Coordinates of C-alpha atoms in Angstrom, one line a residue:
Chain A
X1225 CA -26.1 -15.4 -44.7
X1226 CA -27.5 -18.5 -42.7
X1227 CA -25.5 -17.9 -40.1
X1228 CA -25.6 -14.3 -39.5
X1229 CA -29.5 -15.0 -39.3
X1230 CA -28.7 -18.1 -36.6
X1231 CA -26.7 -15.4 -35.1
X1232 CA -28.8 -12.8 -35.2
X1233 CA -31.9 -15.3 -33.4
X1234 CA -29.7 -16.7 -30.9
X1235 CA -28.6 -12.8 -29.7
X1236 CA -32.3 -11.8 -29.6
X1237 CA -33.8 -15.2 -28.2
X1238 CA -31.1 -14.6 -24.7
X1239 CA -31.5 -10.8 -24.9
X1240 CA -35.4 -11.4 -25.0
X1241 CA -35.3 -12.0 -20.8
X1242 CA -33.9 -8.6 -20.4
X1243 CA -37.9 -7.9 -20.8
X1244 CA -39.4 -10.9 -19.0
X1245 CA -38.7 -15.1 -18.7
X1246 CA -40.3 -16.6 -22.3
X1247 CA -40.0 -20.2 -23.8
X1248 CA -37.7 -18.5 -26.8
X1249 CA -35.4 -17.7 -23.7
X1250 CA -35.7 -21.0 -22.6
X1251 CA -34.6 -22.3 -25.9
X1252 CA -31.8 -19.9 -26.5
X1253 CA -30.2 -21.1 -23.0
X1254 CA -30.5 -24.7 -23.5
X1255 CA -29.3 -24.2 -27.1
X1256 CA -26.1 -22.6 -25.9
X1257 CA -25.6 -24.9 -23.0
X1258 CA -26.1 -28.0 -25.5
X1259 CA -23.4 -26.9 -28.5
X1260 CA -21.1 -26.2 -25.3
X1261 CA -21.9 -29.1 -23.7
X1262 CA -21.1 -31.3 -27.1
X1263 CA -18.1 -28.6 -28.2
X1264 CA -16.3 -29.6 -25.1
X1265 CA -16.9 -33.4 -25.2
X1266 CA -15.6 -33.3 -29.0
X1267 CA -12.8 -31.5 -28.1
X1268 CA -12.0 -33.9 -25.3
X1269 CA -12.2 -36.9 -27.1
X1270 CA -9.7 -35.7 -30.0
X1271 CA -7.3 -35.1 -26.7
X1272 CA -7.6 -38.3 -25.9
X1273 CA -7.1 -39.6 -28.9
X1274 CA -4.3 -37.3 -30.2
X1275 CA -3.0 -38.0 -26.4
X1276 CA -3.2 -40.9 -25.5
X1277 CA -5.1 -43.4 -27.4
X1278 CA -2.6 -42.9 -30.7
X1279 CA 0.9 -43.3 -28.7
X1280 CA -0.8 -46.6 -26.3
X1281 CA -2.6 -48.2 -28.7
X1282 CA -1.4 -47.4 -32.4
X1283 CA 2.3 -46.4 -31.8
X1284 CA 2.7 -48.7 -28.8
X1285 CA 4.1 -46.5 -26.6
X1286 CA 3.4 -48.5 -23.5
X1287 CA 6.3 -48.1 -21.8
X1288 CA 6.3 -44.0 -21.1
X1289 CA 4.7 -41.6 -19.2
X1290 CA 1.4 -41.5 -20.8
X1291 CA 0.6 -44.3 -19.8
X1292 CA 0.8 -43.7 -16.2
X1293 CA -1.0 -40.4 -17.4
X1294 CA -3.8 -42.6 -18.6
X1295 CA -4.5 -44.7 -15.8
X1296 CA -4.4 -42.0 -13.4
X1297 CA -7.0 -40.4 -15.1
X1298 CA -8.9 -43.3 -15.5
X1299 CA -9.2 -44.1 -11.5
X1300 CA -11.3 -40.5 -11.5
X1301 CA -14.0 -42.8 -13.0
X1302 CA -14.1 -44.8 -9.4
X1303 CA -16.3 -41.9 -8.5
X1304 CA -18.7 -43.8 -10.2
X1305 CA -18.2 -47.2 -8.3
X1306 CA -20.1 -47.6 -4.9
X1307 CA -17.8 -48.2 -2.4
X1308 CA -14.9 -47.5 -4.5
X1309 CA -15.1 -43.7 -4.5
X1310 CA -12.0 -43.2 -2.5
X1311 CA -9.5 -44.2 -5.4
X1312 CA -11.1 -41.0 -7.4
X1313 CA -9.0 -38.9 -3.9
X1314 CA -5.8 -39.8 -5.7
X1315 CA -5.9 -38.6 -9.5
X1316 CA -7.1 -35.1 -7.7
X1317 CA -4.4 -34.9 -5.5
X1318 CA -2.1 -35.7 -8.2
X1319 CA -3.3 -32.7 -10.2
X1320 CA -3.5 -30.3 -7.1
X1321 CA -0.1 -31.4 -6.2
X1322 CA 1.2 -30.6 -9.8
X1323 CA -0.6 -27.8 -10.1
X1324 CA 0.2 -25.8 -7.1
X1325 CA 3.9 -26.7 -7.4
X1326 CA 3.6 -25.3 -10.9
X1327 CA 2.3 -22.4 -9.9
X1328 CA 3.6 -21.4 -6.8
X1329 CA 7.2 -22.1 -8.0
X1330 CA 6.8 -19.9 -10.8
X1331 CA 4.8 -16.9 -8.8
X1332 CA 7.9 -16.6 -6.4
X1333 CA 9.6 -14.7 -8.8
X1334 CA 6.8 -12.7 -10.2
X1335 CA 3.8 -12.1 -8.1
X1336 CA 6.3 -11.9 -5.3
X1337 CA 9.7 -10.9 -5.0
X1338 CA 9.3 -9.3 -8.9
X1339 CA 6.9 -6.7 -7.1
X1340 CA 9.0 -6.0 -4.1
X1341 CA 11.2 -3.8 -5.8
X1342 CA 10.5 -0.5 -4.7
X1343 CA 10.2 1.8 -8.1
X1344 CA 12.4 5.1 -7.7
X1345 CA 10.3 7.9 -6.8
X1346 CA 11.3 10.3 -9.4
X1347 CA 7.9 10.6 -10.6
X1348 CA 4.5 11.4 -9.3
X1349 CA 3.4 7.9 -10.4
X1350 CA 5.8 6.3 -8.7
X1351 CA 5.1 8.4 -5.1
X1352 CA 1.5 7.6 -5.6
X1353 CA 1.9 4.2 -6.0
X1354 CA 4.8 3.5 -3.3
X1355 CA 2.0 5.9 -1.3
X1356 CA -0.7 4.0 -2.0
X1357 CA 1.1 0.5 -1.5
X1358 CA 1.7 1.3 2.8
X1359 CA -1.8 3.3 3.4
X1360 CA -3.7 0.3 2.4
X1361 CA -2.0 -2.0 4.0
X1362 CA -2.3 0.0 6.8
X1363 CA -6.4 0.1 6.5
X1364 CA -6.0 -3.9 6.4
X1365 CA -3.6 -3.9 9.4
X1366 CA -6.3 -5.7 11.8
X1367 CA -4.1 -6.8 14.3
X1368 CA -2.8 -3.9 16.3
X1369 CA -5.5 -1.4 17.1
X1370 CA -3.9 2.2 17.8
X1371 CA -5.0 5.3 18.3
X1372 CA -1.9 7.1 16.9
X1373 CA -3.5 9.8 14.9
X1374 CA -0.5 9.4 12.1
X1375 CA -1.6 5.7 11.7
X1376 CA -5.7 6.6 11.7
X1377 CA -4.5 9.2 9.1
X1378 CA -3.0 6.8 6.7
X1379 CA -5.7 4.2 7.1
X1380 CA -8.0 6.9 5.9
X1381 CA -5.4 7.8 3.0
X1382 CA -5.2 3.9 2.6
X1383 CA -9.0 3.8 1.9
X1384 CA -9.3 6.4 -0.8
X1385 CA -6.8 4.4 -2.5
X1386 CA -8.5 1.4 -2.5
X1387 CA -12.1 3.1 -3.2
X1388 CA -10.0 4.5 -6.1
X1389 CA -9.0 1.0 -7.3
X1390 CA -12.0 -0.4 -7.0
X1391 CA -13.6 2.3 -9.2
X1392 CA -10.8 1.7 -11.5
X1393 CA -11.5 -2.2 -11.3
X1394 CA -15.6 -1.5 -11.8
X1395 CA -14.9 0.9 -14.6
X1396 CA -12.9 -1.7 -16.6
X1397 CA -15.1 -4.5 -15.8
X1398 CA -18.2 -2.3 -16.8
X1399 CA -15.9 -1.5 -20.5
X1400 CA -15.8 -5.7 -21.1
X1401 CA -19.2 -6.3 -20.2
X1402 CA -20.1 -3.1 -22.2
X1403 CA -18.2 -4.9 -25.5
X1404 CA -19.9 -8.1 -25.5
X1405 CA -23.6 -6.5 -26.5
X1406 CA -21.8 -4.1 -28.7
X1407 CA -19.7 -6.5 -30.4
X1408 CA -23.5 -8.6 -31.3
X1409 CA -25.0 -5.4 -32.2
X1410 CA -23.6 -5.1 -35.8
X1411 CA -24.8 -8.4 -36.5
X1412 CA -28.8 -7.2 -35.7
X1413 CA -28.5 -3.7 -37.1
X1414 CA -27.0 -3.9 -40.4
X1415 CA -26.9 -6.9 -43.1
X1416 CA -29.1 -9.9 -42.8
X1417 CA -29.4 -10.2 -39.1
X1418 CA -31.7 -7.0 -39.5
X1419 CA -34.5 -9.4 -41.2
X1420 CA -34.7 -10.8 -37.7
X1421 CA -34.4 -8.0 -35.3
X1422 CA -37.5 -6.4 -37.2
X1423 CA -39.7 -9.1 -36.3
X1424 CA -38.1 -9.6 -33.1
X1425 CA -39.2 -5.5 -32.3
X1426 CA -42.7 -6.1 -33.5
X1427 CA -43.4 -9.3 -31.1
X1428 CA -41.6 -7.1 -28.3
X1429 CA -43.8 -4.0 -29.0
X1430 CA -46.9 -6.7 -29.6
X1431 CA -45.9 -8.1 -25.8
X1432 CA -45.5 -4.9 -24.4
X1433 CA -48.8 -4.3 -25.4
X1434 CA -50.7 -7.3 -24.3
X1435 CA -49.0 -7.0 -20.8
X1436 CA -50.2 -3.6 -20.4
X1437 CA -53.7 -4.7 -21.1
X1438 CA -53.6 -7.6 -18.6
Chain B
X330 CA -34.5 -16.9 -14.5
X331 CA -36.3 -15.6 -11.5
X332 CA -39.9 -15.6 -11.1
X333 CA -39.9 -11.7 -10.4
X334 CA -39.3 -11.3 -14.1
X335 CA -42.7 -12.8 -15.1
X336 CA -45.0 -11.3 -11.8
X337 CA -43.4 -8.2 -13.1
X338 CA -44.5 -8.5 -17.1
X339 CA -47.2 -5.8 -17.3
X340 CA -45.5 -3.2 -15.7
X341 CA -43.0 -2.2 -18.6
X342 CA -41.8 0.8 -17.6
X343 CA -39.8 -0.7 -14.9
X344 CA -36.4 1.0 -14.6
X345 CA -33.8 -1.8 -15.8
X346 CA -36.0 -1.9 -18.5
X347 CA -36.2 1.2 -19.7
X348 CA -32.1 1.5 -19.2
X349 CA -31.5 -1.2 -21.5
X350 CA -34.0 -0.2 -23.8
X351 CA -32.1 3.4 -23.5
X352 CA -28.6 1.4 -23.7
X353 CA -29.4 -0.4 -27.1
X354 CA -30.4 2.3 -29.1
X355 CA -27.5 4.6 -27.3
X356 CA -25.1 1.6 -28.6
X357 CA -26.7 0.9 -31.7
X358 CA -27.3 4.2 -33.3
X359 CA -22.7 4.9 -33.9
X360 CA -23.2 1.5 -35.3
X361 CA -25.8 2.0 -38.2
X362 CA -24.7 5.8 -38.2
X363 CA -20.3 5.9 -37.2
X364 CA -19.1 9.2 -36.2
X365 CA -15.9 8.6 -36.2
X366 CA -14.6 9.8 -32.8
X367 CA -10.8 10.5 -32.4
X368 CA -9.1 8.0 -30.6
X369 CA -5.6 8.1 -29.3
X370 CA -3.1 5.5 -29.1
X371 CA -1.6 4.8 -26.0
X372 CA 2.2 3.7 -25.5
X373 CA 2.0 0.6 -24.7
X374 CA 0.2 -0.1 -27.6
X375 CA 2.8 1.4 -29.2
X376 CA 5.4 -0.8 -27.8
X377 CA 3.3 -3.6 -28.8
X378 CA 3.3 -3.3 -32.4
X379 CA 7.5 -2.1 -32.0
X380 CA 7.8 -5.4 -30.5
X381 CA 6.5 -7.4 -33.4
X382 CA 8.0 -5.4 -35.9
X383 CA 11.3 -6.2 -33.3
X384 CA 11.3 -9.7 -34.3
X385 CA 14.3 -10.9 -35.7
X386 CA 14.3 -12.5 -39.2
X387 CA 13.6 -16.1 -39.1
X388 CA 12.2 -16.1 -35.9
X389 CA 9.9 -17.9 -33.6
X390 CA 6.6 -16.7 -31.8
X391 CA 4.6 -19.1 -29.2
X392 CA 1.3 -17.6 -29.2
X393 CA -0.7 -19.2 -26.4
X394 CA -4.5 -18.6 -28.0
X395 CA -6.5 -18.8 -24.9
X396 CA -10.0 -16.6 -25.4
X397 CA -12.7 -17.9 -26.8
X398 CA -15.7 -17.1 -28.9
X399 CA -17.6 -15.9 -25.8
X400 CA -15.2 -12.9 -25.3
X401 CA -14.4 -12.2 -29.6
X402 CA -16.6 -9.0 -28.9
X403 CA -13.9 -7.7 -26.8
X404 CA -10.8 -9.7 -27.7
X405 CA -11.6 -10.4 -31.8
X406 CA -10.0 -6.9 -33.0
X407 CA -7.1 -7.2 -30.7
X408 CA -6.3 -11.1 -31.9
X409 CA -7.5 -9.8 -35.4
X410 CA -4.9 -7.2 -35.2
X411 CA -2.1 -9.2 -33.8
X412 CA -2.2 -12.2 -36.4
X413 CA -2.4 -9.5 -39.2
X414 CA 0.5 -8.6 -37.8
X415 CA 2.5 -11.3 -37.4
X416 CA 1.4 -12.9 -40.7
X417 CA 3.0 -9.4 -42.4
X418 CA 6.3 -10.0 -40.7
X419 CA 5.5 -14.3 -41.3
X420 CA 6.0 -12.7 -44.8
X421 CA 8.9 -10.4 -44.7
X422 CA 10.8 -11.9 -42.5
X423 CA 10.1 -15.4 -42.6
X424 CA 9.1 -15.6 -39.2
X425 CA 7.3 -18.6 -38.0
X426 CA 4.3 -19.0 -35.6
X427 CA 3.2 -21.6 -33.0
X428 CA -0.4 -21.8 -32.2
X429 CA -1.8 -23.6 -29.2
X430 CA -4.7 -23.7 -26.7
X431 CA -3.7 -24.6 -23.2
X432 CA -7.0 -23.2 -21.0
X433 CA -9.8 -24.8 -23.1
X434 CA -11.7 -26.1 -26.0
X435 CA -13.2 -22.3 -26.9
X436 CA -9.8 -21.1 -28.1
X437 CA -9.6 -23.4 -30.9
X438 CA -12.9 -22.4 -32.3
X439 CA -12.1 -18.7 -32.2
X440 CA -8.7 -18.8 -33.4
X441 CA -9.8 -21.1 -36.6
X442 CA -12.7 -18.1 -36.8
X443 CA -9.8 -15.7 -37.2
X444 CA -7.5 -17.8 -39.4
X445 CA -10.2 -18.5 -41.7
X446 CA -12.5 -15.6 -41.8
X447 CA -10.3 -12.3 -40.4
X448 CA -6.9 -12.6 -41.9
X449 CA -5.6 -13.0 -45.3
X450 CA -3.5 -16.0 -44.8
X451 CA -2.8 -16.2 -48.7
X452 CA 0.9 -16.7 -49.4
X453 CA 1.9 -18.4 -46.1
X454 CA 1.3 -22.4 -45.7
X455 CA 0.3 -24.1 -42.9
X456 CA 3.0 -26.3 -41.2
X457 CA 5.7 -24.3 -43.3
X458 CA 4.6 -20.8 -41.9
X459 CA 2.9 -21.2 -38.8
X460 CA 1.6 -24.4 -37.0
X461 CA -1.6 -24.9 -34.8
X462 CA -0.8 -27.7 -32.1
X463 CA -3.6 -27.8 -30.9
X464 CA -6.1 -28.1 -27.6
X465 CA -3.2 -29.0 -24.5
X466 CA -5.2 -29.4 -21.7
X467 CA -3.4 -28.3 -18.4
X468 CA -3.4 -24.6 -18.3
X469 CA -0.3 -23.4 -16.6
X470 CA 1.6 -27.0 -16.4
X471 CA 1.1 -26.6 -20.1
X472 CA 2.5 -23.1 -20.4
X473 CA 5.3 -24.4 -18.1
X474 CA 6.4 -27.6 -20.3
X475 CA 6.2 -25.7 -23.3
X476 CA 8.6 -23.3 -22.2
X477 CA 11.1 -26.3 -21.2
X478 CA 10.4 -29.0 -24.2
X479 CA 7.9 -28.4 -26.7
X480 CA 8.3 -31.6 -28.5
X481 CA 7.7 -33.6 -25.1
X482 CA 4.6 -32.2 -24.3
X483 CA 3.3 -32.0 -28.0
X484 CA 4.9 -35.0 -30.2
X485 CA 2.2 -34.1 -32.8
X486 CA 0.5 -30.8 -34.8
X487 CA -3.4 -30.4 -34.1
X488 CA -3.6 -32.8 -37.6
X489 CA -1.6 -35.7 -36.2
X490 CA 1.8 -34.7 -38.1
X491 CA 4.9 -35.4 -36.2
X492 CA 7.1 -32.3 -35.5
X493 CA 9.9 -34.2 -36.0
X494 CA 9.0 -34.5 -39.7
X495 CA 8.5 -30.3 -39.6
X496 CA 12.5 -29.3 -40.4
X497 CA 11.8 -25.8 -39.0
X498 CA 10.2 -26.9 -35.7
X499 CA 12.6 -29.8 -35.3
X500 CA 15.3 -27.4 -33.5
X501 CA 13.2 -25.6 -31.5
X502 CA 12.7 -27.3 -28.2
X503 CA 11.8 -24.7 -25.6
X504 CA 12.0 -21.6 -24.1
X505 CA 15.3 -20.5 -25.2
X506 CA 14.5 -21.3 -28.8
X507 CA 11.6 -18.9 -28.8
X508 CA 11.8 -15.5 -30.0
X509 CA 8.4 -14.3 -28.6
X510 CA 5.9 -14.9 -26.0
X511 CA 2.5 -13.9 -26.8
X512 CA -1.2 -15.1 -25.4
X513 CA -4.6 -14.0 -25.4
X514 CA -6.6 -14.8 -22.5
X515 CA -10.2 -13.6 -21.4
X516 CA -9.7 -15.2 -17.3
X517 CA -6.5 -14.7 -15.5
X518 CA -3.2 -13.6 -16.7
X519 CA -1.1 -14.5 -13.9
X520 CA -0.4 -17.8 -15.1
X521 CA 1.7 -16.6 -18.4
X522 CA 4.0 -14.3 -16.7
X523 CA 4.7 -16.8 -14.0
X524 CA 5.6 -19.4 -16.4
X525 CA 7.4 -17.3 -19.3
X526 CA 9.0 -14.0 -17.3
X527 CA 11.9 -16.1 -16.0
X528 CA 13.5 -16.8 -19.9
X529 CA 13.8 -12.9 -20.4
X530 CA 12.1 -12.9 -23.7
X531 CA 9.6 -10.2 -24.9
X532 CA 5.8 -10.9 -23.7
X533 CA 3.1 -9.9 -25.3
X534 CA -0.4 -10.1 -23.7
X535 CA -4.4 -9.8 -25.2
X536 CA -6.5 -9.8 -22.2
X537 CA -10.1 -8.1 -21.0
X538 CA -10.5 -4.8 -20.5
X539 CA -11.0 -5.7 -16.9
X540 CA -7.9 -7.8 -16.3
X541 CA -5.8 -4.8 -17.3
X542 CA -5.5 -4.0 -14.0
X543 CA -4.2 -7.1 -13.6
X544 CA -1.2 -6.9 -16.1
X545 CA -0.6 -3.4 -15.2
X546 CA 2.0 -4.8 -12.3
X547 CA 3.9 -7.6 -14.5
X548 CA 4.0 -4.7 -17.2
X549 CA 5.4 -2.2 -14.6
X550 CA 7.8 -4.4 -13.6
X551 CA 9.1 -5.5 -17.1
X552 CA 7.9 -8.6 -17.2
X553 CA 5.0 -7.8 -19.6
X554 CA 6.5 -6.1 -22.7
X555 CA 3.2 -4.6 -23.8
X556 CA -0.5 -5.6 -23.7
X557 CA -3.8 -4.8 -25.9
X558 CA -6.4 -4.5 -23.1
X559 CA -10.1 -5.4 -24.8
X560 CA -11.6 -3.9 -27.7
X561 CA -10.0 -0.1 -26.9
X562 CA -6.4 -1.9 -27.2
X563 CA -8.0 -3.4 -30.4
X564 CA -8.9 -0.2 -32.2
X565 CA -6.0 1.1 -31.4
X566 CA -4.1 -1.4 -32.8
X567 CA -6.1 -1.4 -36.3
X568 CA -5.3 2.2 -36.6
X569 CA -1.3 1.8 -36.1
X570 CA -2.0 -0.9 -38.5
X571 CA -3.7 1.2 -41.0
X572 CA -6.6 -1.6 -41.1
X573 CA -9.8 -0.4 -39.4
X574 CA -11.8 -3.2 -38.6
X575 CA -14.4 -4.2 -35.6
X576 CA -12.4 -2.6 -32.8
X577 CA -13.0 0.7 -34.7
X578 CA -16.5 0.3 -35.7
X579 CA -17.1 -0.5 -31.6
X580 CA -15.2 2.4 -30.2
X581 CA -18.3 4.9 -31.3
X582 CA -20.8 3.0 -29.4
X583 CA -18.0 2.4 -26.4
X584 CA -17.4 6.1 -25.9
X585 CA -21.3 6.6 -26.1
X586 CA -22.3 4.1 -23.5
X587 CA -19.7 5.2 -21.5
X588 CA -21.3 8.7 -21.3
X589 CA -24.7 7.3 -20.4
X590 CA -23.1 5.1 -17.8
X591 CA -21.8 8.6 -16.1
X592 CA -25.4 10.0 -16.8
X593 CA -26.9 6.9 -15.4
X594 CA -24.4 7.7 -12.1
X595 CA -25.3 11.2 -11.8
X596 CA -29.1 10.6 -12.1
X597 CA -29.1 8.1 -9.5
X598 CA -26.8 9.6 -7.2
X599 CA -28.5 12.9 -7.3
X600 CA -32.2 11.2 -7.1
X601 CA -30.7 9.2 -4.0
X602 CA -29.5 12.5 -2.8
X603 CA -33.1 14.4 -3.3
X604 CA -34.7 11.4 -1.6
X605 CA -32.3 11.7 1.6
X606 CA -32.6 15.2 1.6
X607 CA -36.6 14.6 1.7
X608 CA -36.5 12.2 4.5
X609 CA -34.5 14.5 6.4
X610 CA -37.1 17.3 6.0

């Protein structure tokens, strides 16, 4: 019950600046930020331990990897050294290095060649999309200007497409952002988390009020 | 928060105010008062659930938990749905799941939320069922060295226990030892496909409802078995599972919003229209 009523506060004490900037906002926002903020450093340190502290220093593993892991990571701390700030350049360029390889090995075969295969056009799906593929990229075809009326057709074509995608993309994002206040709702309207809302209406109405009056 | 907010307090009937006041009781009211709208089930989500049911007896599934608490409003029902799943056919079929969080701390919390609050997990025992190795920092280098050696790039479970002292995990190693992909992410799927689609094993994705655009492509091209996008994919899921839960008790208040979102367009674009007109005249 506690902590449908924590939850319940916490919801109202953010949603409260959807009406105007209060100290319960305030509150609400550094809460969050705080339990983040000490959430992620927990969660760090039990890597590091799990990681690399129990393999170096109570399995004595100092002969692997992980320990080249470990200091790696450690010279991002030069940051912190006057004059010394340069080391921290290598640690990053270690990760980006490792990181893009990762990534752009791996999106050869399916952000790239796995969407080049043309899909058979034996539906109206398929027309539309193999349609919609070459209009756009005609619209975004900024280096040879033209005044063949077959290529100003299809950049026109091209850019319902992509006002259509966009609605698509808008209309989605609108559906998750929709979710997340719906998804806290049951928690104000129904079981305990109502013995907060209540009070939290009557302060709203009571500033509603008091503002009006100013 | 900008200072507009507070020159602004006295003036409540200020338009964004008024549409979320509007909003909240337009999402609230199928809440305290369900109607029970109809909802279809799409084929993918179809597919989905064939392709957990598909799992062979005694076999593996890496589930890559990557959403957190700040998206279980739109990704709860559809994780809800899929570990209720998988722990029916953990049951009938002795099939065993890996648990891991590559992206960040977040999916930890929520997926201990789920174990512990959402799904019965009576009957099935931790390290002989299903085993939670934990926060791996490194995102897609993570996804990638889990595909080629699990035991290299986790030695240990979440509580410190060698898999090498787990019989059941000691013979799978990677990729090729898996049965199933599946993850849950609220950023970017792009990473799992890239990492996973080249070993030719089923996929199965839990993503926003506004990264299914994003999917859409890998699931086109077959790289994606089947995804639940956000709390529609869900509901839809509890009903094939015959287990209405959240994503249900949401989908009232989604279809309604979604209406006064069109209303909200058309008043708008027909007062923008009036005011044009106006100008003109």
């Amino acid at each position: 019950m506690i902590d449908e009523l924590i939850y319940a506060a916490a919801t109202l004490m953010i949603w409260s600046a959807l009406y105007r900037d209060n100290p319960l906002f305030k509150i609400g926002q550094n809460l969050i930020v705080g339990l983040y903020l000490g959430m992620t450093i927990t969660s760090g340190l039990d890597v590091l331990y799990r990681k690399a502290w129990t393999p170096l220093f109570i399995e004595g593993k100092f002969l692997s990897l992980i320990t080249v892991g470990t200091i790696i990571g450690i010279l991002i701390f030069a940051r912190l050294i006057k004059g010394k700030e340069w080391i921290a350049r290598y640690p990053i360029a270690v990760l980006t290095a490792i990181g893009g390889s990762v990534a752009v090995s791996g999106a050869m075969g399916t952000q790239i060649l796995g969407q080049l295969q043309m899909p058979p056009l034996t539906s109206i799906d398929n027309i539309l999309m193999v349609v919609g593929v070459f209009t756009s990229m005609t619209y975004f075809l900024f280096s040879v200007r033209t005044q063949n009326p077959i290529f100003k057709l299809s950049t026109q074509i091209g850019k319902i497409f992509l006002m259509v995608a966009l609605g698509c993309m808008l209309g989605l994002e609108f559906m998750t952002n929709v979710s997340l206040p719906i998804g806290a709702l049951p928690h104000l309207v129904t079981g305990p988390g109502v013995y907060v809302t209540i009070p939290a209406l009557i302060i709203l109405v009571a500033a509603i009020i008091y503002d009006s009056r100013k | 928060m900008s200072d507009k907010y507070s020159e602004a307090a006295g003036t409540f009937p200020r338009a964004d105010r008024i549409i979320w006041l509007i909003f909240f009781i337009v999402a609230a009211l199928p809440i305290m008062f369900p109607i029970g709208l109809p909802l279809d089930i799409t084929e993918v989500t179809r597919d989905y659930y064939a392709t957990i049911e598909d799992i062979p007896e005694a076999g593996v599934v890496l589930y890559s938990f990557d959403s957190g608490m700040g998206a279980f409003a739109e990704m709860g029902p559809a994780d809800i749905g899929t570990i209720t799943h998988l722990t029916s056919v953990m049951k009938e079929n002795n099939v065993k799941v890996i648990f891991v969080t590559t992206a960040g701390p977040e999916g930890q919390v929520a997926l201990n939320v789920i174990l512990t609050q959402y799904v019965d997990m009576s009957g099935l025992v931790y390290g002989e069922d299903y085993l939670n190795l934990g926060l791996i920092p490194g995102y897609e280098s993570t996804l990638a060295a889990l595909a080629e050696d699990l035991h290299k790039i986790a030695p240990t479970d979440v509580e410190g226990t060698r898999l090498t002292d787990i019989p059941w995990i000691a013979n799978v190693r990677g990729a090729e030892d898996y049965d199933i992909f599946v993850f849950s992410t609220a950023t970017s799927p792009d990473p799992y496909p890239r990492q996973w689609a080249q070993y030719d094993k089923p996929i199965l994705a839990v993503a926003q409802a506004a990264t299914a655009s994003w999917i859409r492509p890998y699931h086109e091209a077959g790289m994606i078995t089947a995804y639940l996008p956000g709390q529609r994919g869900g509901a839809e899921y509890e009903v094939l599972l015959g287990a209405p839960g959240l994503g249900s008790s949401y989908m009232d208040a989604q279809s309604l919003t979604h209406v006064y979102a069109i209303v909200l367009i058309l008043v708008v674009n027909i007062q923008w229209y009036l005011k044009r007109k106006g100008d003109e005249t």
